[in-house]
Amino acid sequence: MNITFLTFYYPPDLSAGSFRAAALVEALSGQLRAEDRITVITTSPNRYKQASVEAPDTEIYGPVTIKRVQLPRHDSGMVDQAKAFAHFSLHALRLVRANRPDLVIGTSSRLFTASLAAAVATRYRAKLYLDIRDIFSDTIGDIFGVGVGRLAMPLISALERATIRRADAVNLVSPGFLGVFEEMAPGKLFRTFTNGIDPEWLKPLSVSATSFSRPVNIIFAGNIGEGQGLHKILPIVAKKLEAEARFTIVGAGGRRRQLEMALHDAGVVNVELVDPVPRSRLADYYIAADLLFLHLNDYPAFEKVIPSKVFEYAATGKPILAGIAGYGAQFISGNIVGAAVFRPCDAKAMVDCIRRSMNAPASYDRRTFVQRFSRSTIMKEMAADVLSLRG
């Protein structure tokens, strides 16, 4: 059986989607028959220009072949991303011809990778398994509000609905998505294999501190985009806690420049911005942290998600500060001891959470959570589900 796996991001790119895709490929490769082959069609590393790395156009590991499309230089804006995806799509369609697929897998936070997978599956009359990591129509509607983005919403919604209905099986990365997709495709049975904790984070960090440092050291690691909304809250909070806390923001993204300007305009001196680092170095930042911070913007679309970063944070045993609402807030509060949750973009609530956390334990035993949400365990189950489509 020939399997084609379409994913815009793949290691060594640094993104939640790339880590998830690689984990699924690894799990699949351990369950293949002798005659089975997987071809991963992805892009050359492009997630962050500050963390640019090289990767060969083609790699072969046993039954797995990775083919990378070289993208033209682009920024994080929607227009540039659309051009990059169009380039990827054209080249991906050419690459697919070399191994007519019997099964197509698409993992997608942006709708269009899933729609590309649906088009390929239809063209070759192949089975289709989709792994959906975001509700694209919700996100676009919230971010653009009015204007061109709003005018495109009927087309985007129709494409999303057709893509989901074409699939033979659909996994939703958050159970919070179920209501939307069940309405979109009545009668379809959805899976909910979530994100999880990668092997390098399964053992708690070696933490010797039993109390918080002063000022308290708060670390954020991840994308700095509209979805995170750091520019809306961090300058206010950092200024308020100038003598009590220092913040280190590790990452890049489309709103980093806006965040830098907002911090400068507010006269903030206790925030350091660091370019993205490999995961092997990220542990050093986590060890130095008193609090690990994540935040989603105050858009209704984000009330259905579980941020992938929370699994990694939880595995460290460090206290967590989470600006999140809806299903994600319920998940964190119900599953992760030592996590303080506040409403997104509520600066006063964040300040209060930080001050309360400074008087709480410096580390927590989360072994039960870590065992339950091991990425390798989740992906083995998901791989078996994918391969059940071969009949």
Short mmCIF file of C-alpha atoms in Angstrom, two decimals:
data_model
loop_
_atom_site.label_atom_id
_atom_site.label_comp_id
_atom_site.label_asym_id
_atom_site.label_seq_id
_atom_site.Cartn_x
_atom_site.Cartn_y
_atom_site.Cartn_z
CA MET A 1 0.00 0.00 0.00
CA ASN A 2 1.25 3.47 -0.91
CA ILE A 3 0.53 6.12 1.72
CA THR A 4 0.94 9.83 0.98
CA PHE A 5 1.17 12.12 4.01
CA LEU A 6 0.71 15.85 3.36
CA THR A 7 1.90 18.27 6.04
CA PHE A 8 3.06 21.85 5.57
CA TYR A 9 5.49 21.60 8.50
CA TYR A 10 7.85 18.76 9.38
CA PRO A 11 11.09 18.55 11.40
CA PRO A 12 13.55 20.15 11.58
CA ASP A 13 10.97 22.96 11.44
CA LEU A 14 9.95 24.10 14.92
CA SER A 15 6.17 23.95 15.26
CA ALA A 16 3.46 21.97 16.98
CA GLY A 17 2.33 20.66 13.60
CA SER A 18 5.79 19.40 12.65
CA PHE A 19 6.28 17.57 15.96
CA ARG A 20 2.85 15.96 15.66
CA ALA A 21 3.41 14.90 12.05
CA ALA A 22 6.77 13.30 12.84
CA ALA A 23 5.31 11.40 15.80
CA LEU A 24 2.51 10.02 13.63
CA VAL A 25 4.93 8.95 10.88
CA GLU A 26 7.08 7.18 13.46
CA ALA A 27 4.04 5.37 14.87
CA LEU A 28 2.82 4.42 11.40
CA SER A 29 6.22 3.07 10.34
CA GLY A 30 6.14 0.66 13.27
CA GLN A 31 2.82 -0.83 12.13
CA LEU A 32 3.35 -1.18 8.38
CA ARG A 33 3.29 -4.39 6.40
CA ALA A 34 6.43 -5.34 4.48
CA GLU A 35 5.02 -4.01 1.21
CA ASP A 36 3.75 -0.67 2.62
CA ARG A 37 5.46 2.64 1.90
CA ILE A 38 4.93 6.18 3.24
CA THR A 39 5.82 9.32 1.30
CA VAL A 40 5.77 12.51 3.35
CA ILE A 41 5.34 15.61 1.19
CA THR A 42 6.19 18.75 3.12
CA THR A 43 8.12 22.02 2.85
CA SER A 44 11.70 23.00 3.46
CA PRO A 45 12.09 24.51 6.97
CA ASN A 46 10.35 27.90 6.91
CA ARG A 47 8.41 28.39 10.16
CA TYR A 48 10.74 31.05 11.58
CA LYS A 49 13.38 32.91 9.61
CA GLN A 50 15.15 33.59 12.94
CA ALA A 51 15.65 29.81 13.35
CA SER A 52 16.40 28.86 9.78
CA VAL A 53 17.92 25.41 9.33
CA GLU A 54 18.76 23.32 6.29
CA ALA A 55 17.23 19.99 5.35
CA PRO A 56 17.70 17.86 2.23
CA ASP A 57 15.01 17.81 -0.44
CA THR A 58 14.74 14.03 -0.12
CA GLU A 59 15.37 11.69 2.81
CA ILE A 60 14.73 7.96 3.04
CA TYR A 61 14.39 6.03 6.29
CA GLY A 62 13.33 2.44 5.68
CA PRO A 63 9.75 2.52 4.37
CA VAL A 64 9.51 6.31 4.81
CA THR A 65 10.50 8.82 2.12
CA ILE A 66 10.41 12.54 2.92
CA LYS A 67 10.14 14.97 0.01
CA ARG A 68 10.50 18.69 0.73
CA VAL A 69 9.32 21.54 -1.45
CA GLN A 70 11.61 24.57 -1.42
CA LEU A 71 9.51 27.67 -0.77
CA PRO A 72 10.22 31.22 -1.92
CA ARG A 73 11.12 33.63 0.88
CA HIS A 74 8.02 34.81 2.70
CA ASP A 75 6.91 36.55 5.89
CA SER A 76 4.18 35.64 8.37
CA GLY A 77 1.46 37.75 6.74
CA MET A 78 -1.63 36.09 5.29
CA VAL A 79 -0.85 37.12 1.70
CA ASP A 80 2.70 35.75 1.88
CA GLN A 81 1.47 32.56 3.51
CA ALA A 82 -1.17 32.11 0.81
CA LYS A 83 1.49 32.47 -1.89
CA ALA A 84 3.73 29.98 -0.09
CA PHE A 85 0.90 27.47 0.18
CA ALA A 86 0.00 27.85 -3.50
CA HIS A 87 3.64 27.11 -4.37
CA PHE A 88 3.63 24.08 -2.08
CA SER A 89 0.36 22.78 -3.54
CA LEU A 90 1.54 22.92 -7.14
CA HIS A 91 4.76 21.07 -6.35
CA ALA A 92 3.00 18.58 -4.06
CA LEU A 93 0.57 17.64 -6.84
CA ARG A 94 3.53 16.89 -9.11
CA LEU A 95 5.30 14.83 -6.47
CA VAL A 96 2.21 12.72 -5.80
CA ARG A 97 2.28 11.38 -9.37
CA ALA A 98 5.43 9.37 -8.64
CA ASN A 99 3.62 7.09 -6.20
CA ARG A 100 -0.10 6.87 -6.82
CA PRO A 101 -1.50 6.73 -3.28
CA ASP A 102 -3.91 4.18 -1.91
CA LEU A 103 -4.29 6.19 1.30
CA VAL A 104 -3.84 9.94 1.79
CA ILE A 105 -3.27 11.54 5.21
CA GLY A 106 -3.51 15.28 5.73
CA THR A 107 -2.71 17.10 8.96
CA SER A 108 -3.89 20.67 8.91
CA SER A 109 -4.32 23.72 11.10
CA ARG A 110 -4.96 25.79 8.02
CA LEU A 111 -7.85 24.35 6.05
CA PHE A 112 -5.96 24.27 2.78
CA THR A 113 -3.58 21.41 3.58
CA ALA A 114 -6.64 19.28 4.38
CA SER A 115 -8.35 20.43 1.18
CA LEU A 116 -5.22 19.60 -0.82
CA ALA A 117 -5.25 16.11 0.72
CA ALA A 118 -8.92 15.76 -0.22
CA ALA A 119 -8.18 16.76 -3.81
CA VAL A 120 -5.33 14.24 -4.04
CA ALA A 121 -7.48 11.46 -2.56
CA THR A 122 -10.28 12.23 -5.00
CA ARG A 123 -7.91 12.35 -7.98
CA TYR A 124 -6.45 8.92 -7.19
CA ARG A 125 -9.60 7.38 -5.67
CA ALA A 126 -7.72 6.84 -2.44
CA LYS A 127 -8.90 6.63 1.14
CA LEU A 128 -8.59 9.90 3.08
CA TYR A 129 -7.70 10.41 6.75
CA LEU A 130 -7.69 13.99 8.03
CA ASP A 131 -6.11 15.26 11.24
CA ILE A 132 -7.70 18.64 12.00
CA ARG A 133 -5.83 20.94 14.38
CA ASP A 134 -7.95 24.09 14.06
CA ILE A 135 -11.36 25.31 12.92
CA PHE A 136 -10.18 27.49 10.07
CA SER A 137 -13.50 29.18 9.31
CA ASP A 138 -13.88 30.24 12.97
CA THR A 139 -10.33 31.55 13.19
CA ILE A 140 -10.48 33.53 9.95
CA GLY A 141 -13.87 34.98 10.88
CA ASP A 142 -12.63 36.16 14.28
CA ILE A 143 -9.30 37.56 13.12
CA PHE A 144 -10.51 39.43 10.04
CA GLY A 145 -13.94 40.43 11.35
CA VAL A 146 -15.02 42.58 8.43
CA GLY A 147 -13.57 43.33 5.01
CA VAL A 148 -12.07 40.98 2.46
CA GLY A 149 -11.71 38.11 4.93
CA ARG A 150 -15.39 38.34 5.86
CA LEU A 151 -16.42 38.39 2.21
CA ALA A 152 -14.54 35.14 1.64
CA MET A 153 -16.23 33.37 4.56
CA PRO A 154 -19.03 31.65 2.58
CA LEU A 155 -16.45 30.15 0.22
CA ILE A 156 -14.15 29.11 3.08
CA SER A 157 -17.03 27.52 4.99
CA ALA A 158 -18.20 25.62 1.90
CA LEU A 159 -14.67 24.36 1.21
CA GLU A 160 -14.24 23.31 4.82
CA ARG A 161 -17.55 21.43 4.81
CA ALA A 162 -16.79 19.67 1.52
CA THR A 163 -13.31 18.70 2.72
CA ILE A 164 -14.59 17.14 5.94
CA ARG A 165 -17.40 15.29 4.19
CA ARG A 166 -14.97 13.83 1.63
CA ALA A 167 -12.83 12.21 4.34
CA ASP A 168 -13.21 8.55 5.22
CA ALA A 169 -12.08 9.34 8.77
CA VAL A 170 -11.46 12.58 10.64
CA ASN A 171 -9.50 13.17 13.82
CA LEU A 172 -10.05 16.37 15.81
CA VAL A 173 -7.12 17.39 17.97
CA SER A 174 -9.45 18.91 20.57
CA PRO A 175 -12.77 17.46 21.79
CA GLY A 176 -13.84 21.10 21.93
CA PHE A 177 -14.18 21.00 18.13
CA LEU A 178 -16.82 18.26 18.14
CA GLY A 179 -19.93 20.44 18.16
CA VAL A 180 -18.82 22.45 15.14
CA PHE A 181 -17.78 19.48 13.01
CA GLU A 182 -20.75 17.29 13.95
CA GLU A 183 -22.98 20.06 12.62
CA MET A 184 -20.77 20.37 9.54
CA ALA A 185 -20.91 16.64 8.73
CA PRO A 186 -23.92 15.02 10.46
CA GLY A 187 -23.57 11.31 11.04
CA LYS A 188 -19.78 11.21 10.67
CA LEU A 189 -17.90 9.55 13.53
CA PHE A 190 -15.05 11.78 14.69
CA ARG A 191 -11.95 10.70 16.59
CA THR A 192 -10.24 12.88 19.20
CA PHE A 193 -6.57 11.90 19.45
CA THR A 194 -5.13 14.97 21.17
CA ASN A 195 -1.63 16.35 21.26
CA GLY A 196 0.64 14.91 23.89
CA ILE A 197 4.01 14.88 25.58
CA ASP A 198 7.02 14.00 23.44
CA PRO A 199 9.62 11.51 24.76
CA GLU A 200 12.19 14.21 25.59
CA TRP A 201 9.76 15.73 28.11
CA LEU A 202 8.53 12.54 29.76
CA LYS A 203 10.96 12.81 32.67
CA PRO A 204 10.45 15.79 35.00
CA LEU A 205 13.18 18.41 34.93
CA SER A 206 15.79 18.30 37.66
CA VAL A 207 14.40 21.08 39.82
CA SER A 208 16.08 21.91 43.11
CA ALA A 209 14.25 25.13 43.98
CA THR A 210 11.52 24.82 46.60
CA SER A 211 10.42 28.45 46.41
CA PHE A 212 10.19 31.22 43.83
CA SER A 213 13.06 33.55 43.03
CA ARG A 214 12.62 37.28 43.48
CA PRO A 215 11.83 38.79 41.09
CA VAL A 216 9.86 35.82 39.80
CA ASN A 217 11.12 34.44 36.47
CA ILE A 218 8.31 33.88 33.93
CA ILE A 219 8.96 32.08 30.64
CA PHE A 220 6.83 32.02 27.48
CA ALA A 221 7.97 29.72 24.65
CA GLY A 222 6.16 29.54 21.33
CA ASN A 223 4.67 31.49 18.48
CA ILE A 224 4.22 35.25 18.84
CA GLY A 225 1.27 35.83 16.54
CA GLU A 226 -2.26 37.16 16.47
CA GLY A 227 -3.43 33.89 17.97
CA GLN A 228 -1.38 34.49 21.11
CA GLY A 229 -2.22 38.18 21.52
CA LEU A 230 0.82 38.91 23.69
CA HIS A 231 0.95 42.48 22.40
CA LYS A 232 -2.45 43.10 24.04
CA ILE A 233 -1.54 42.05 27.58
CA LEU A 234 2.18 41.63 28.25
CA PRO A 235 3.21 45.33 28.16
CA ILE A 236 0.54 46.19 30.75
CA VAL A 237 1.35 43.26 33.05
CA ALA A 238 5.12 43.63 32.80
CA LYS A 239 4.94 47.34 33.63
CA LYS A 240 2.68 46.65 36.60
CA LEU A 241 5.07 43.97 37.91
CA GLU A 242 8.30 45.79 37.09
CA ALA A 243 9.78 45.19 40.55
CA GLU A 244 8.22 41.75 41.05
CA ALA A 245 8.72 39.76 37.84
CA ARG A 246 10.93 39.38 34.81
CA PHE A 247 9.68 37.83 31.57
CA THR A 248 11.58 35.90 28.91
CA ILE A 249 9.70 35.41 25.64
CA VAL A 250 11.27 32.71 23.47
CA GLY A 251 9.88 32.68 19.96
CA ALA A 252 8.96 34.59 16.83
CA GLY A 253 5.94 35.22 14.66
CA GLY A 254 3.80 37.75 12.87
CA ARG A 255 3.14 39.93 15.94
CA ARG A 256 6.64 39.96 17.42
CA ARG A 257 7.44 43.37 15.95
CA GLN A 258 4.17 44.78 17.29
CA LEU A 259 4.97 43.33 20.71
CA GLU A 260 8.42 44.92 20.65
CA MET A 261 6.92 48.30 19.80
CA ALA A 262 4.25 48.01 22.51
CA LEU A 263 6.89 47.13 25.12
CA HIS A 264 9.04 50.07 24.02
CA ASP A 265 6.12 52.52 24.06
CA ALA A 266 5.16 51.38 27.58
CA GLY A 267 8.73 51.81 28.84
CA VAL A 268 8.98 48.14 29.86
CA VAL A 269 12.45 47.06 31.03
CA ASN A 270 11.75 43.62 32.50
CA VAL A 271 10.95 41.67 29.30
CA GLU A 272 13.58 39.92 27.18
CA LEU A 273 12.75 38.59 23.71
CA VAL A 274 14.78 35.61 22.52
CA ASP A 275 14.76 34.06 19.04
CA PRO A 276 13.40 30.50 18.71
CA VAL A 277 15.77 27.82 20.00
CA PRO A 278 16.01 24.05 19.37
CA ARG A 279 14.07 21.90 21.82
CA SER A 280 17.34 20.64 23.26
CA ARG A 281 18.06 24.18 24.50
CA LEU A 282 14.50 24.95 25.55
CA ALA A 283 14.87 22.76 28.64
CA ASP A 284 17.44 25.23 30.01
CA TYR A 285 14.84 28.00 29.92
CA TYR A 286 12.26 25.79 31.59
CA ILE A 287 14.69 24.85 34.36
CA ALA A 288 15.36 28.54 35.03
CA ALA A 289 11.64 29.39 35.11
CA ASP A 290 9.49 29.91 38.17
CA LEU A 291 6.32 30.12 36.07
CA LEU A 292 5.59 28.89 32.54
CA PHE A 293 3.22 31.21 30.69
CA LEU A 294 0.87 30.60 27.76
CA HIS A 295 -1.81 32.86 26.32
CA LEU A 296 -4.42 32.80 23.58
CA ASN A 297 -6.10 35.88 22.17
CA ASP A 298 -9.65 36.70 23.24
CA TYR A 299 -11.35 35.32 20.12
CA PRO A 300 -14.30 32.91 20.39
CA ALA A 301 -12.55 30.48 18.00
CA PHE A 302 -9.82 29.86 20.57
CA GLU A 303 -12.33 28.80 23.21
CA LYS A 304 -12.47 25.36 21.56
CA VAL A 305 -8.74 24.54 21.47
CA ILE A 306 -6.24 22.85 23.77
CA PRO A 307 -2.89 24.60 23.22
CA SER A 308 -0.25 22.01 22.33
CA LYS A 309 2.26 23.85 24.51
CA VAL A 310 0.35 22.99 27.69
CA PHE A 311 1.36 19.32 27.43
CA GLU A 312 5.04 20.22 27.28
CA TYR A 313 4.69 22.71 30.12
CA ALA A 314 2.82 20.24 32.31
CA ALA A 315 5.55 17.61 31.91
CA THR A 316 8.13 19.92 33.51
CA GLY A 317 6.35 19.93 36.87
CA LYS A 318 6.62 23.74 36.94
CA PRO A 319 3.64 25.98 37.80
CA ILE A 320 1.69 27.14 34.76
CA LEU A 321 0.05 30.50 34.07
CA ALA A 322 -2.59 30.14 31.34
CA GLY A 323 -4.60 32.90 29.71
CA ILE A 324 -7.30 30.83 28.07
CA ALA A 325 -11.09 30.43 28.01
CA GLY A 326 -13.66 27.80 27.10
CA TYR A 327 -12.81 24.14 26.60
CA GLY A 328 -9.06 24.70 27.00
CA ALA A 329 -9.57 26.36 30.38
CA GLN A 330 -11.75 23.46 31.51
CA PHE A 331 -9.16 20.93 30.31
CA ILE A 332 -6.29 22.63 32.11
CA SER A 333 -8.21 23.22 35.34
CA GLY A 334 -9.54 19.66 35.37
CA ASN A 335 -6.33 17.83 34.50
CA ILE A 336 -3.26 19.81 35.52
CA VAL A 337 -2.47 20.50 39.16
CA GLY A 338 -0.60 23.76 39.76
CA ALA A 339 -2.05 25.61 36.75
CA ALA A 340 -3.55 29.07 37.28
CA VAL A 341 -6.11 30.04 34.61
CA PHE A 342 -7.30 33.58 33.83
CA ARG A 343 -9.40 35.18 31.10
CA PRO A 344 -7.42 36.05 27.95
CA CYS A 345 -6.26 39.66 27.64
CA ASP A 346 -7.32 40.42 31.24
CA ALA A 347 -4.20 42.13 32.59
CA LYS A 348 -5.52 42.55 36.13
CA ALA A 349 -6.46 38.86 36.36
CA MET A 350 -3.02 37.86 35.11
CA VAL A 351 -1.29 40.05 37.69
CA ASP A 352 -3.45 38.54 40.44
CA CYS A 353 -2.64 35.00 39.24
CA ILE A 354 1.08 35.71 39.25
CA ARG A 355 0.99 37.12 42.76
CA ARG A 356 -1.02 34.16 44.06
CA SER A 357 1.30 31.69 42.34
CA MET A 358 4.33 33.23 44.04
CA ASN A 359 3.00 31.92 47.35
CA ALA A 360 2.23 28.42 46.00
CA PRO A 361 4.52 25.37 45.57
CA ALA A 362 7.43 25.71 43.13
CA SER A 363 6.82 22.29 41.53
CA TYR A 364 4.09 19.66 41.22
CA ASP A 365 3.85 15.90 40.77
CA ARG A 366 2.08 15.37 37.43
CA ARG A 367 3.14 11.79 36.71
CA THR A 368 -0.46 10.63 36.20
CA PHE A 369 -1.04 13.33 33.56
CA VAL A 370 2.27 12.57 31.85
CA GLN A 371 1.48 8.87 31.59
CA ARG A 372 -2.02 9.53 30.28
CA PHE A 373 -0.90 11.98 27.61
CA SER A 374 2.30 10.37 26.35
CA ARG A 375 2.53 11.37 22.67
CA SER A 376 3.93 7.99 21.60
CA THR A 377 1.00 6.15 23.20
CA ILE A 378 -1.57 8.46 21.62
CA MET A 379 0.09 8.26 18.21
CA LYS A 380 0.28 4.45 18.28
CA GLU A 381 -3.47 4.36 18.79
CA MET A 382 -3.99 6.96 16.07
CA ALA A 383 -1.71 5.09 13.64
CA ALA A 384 -3.75 1.92 14.14
CA ASP A 385 -6.88 3.96 13.41
CA VAL A 386 -5.34 5.36 10.22
CA LEU A 387 -4.25 1.94 8.99
CA SER A 388 -7.69 0.48 9.65
CA LEU A 389 -8.76 2.25 6.44
CA ARG A 390 -6.73 -0.12 4.29
CA GLY A 391 -9.49 -2.73 4.63
#
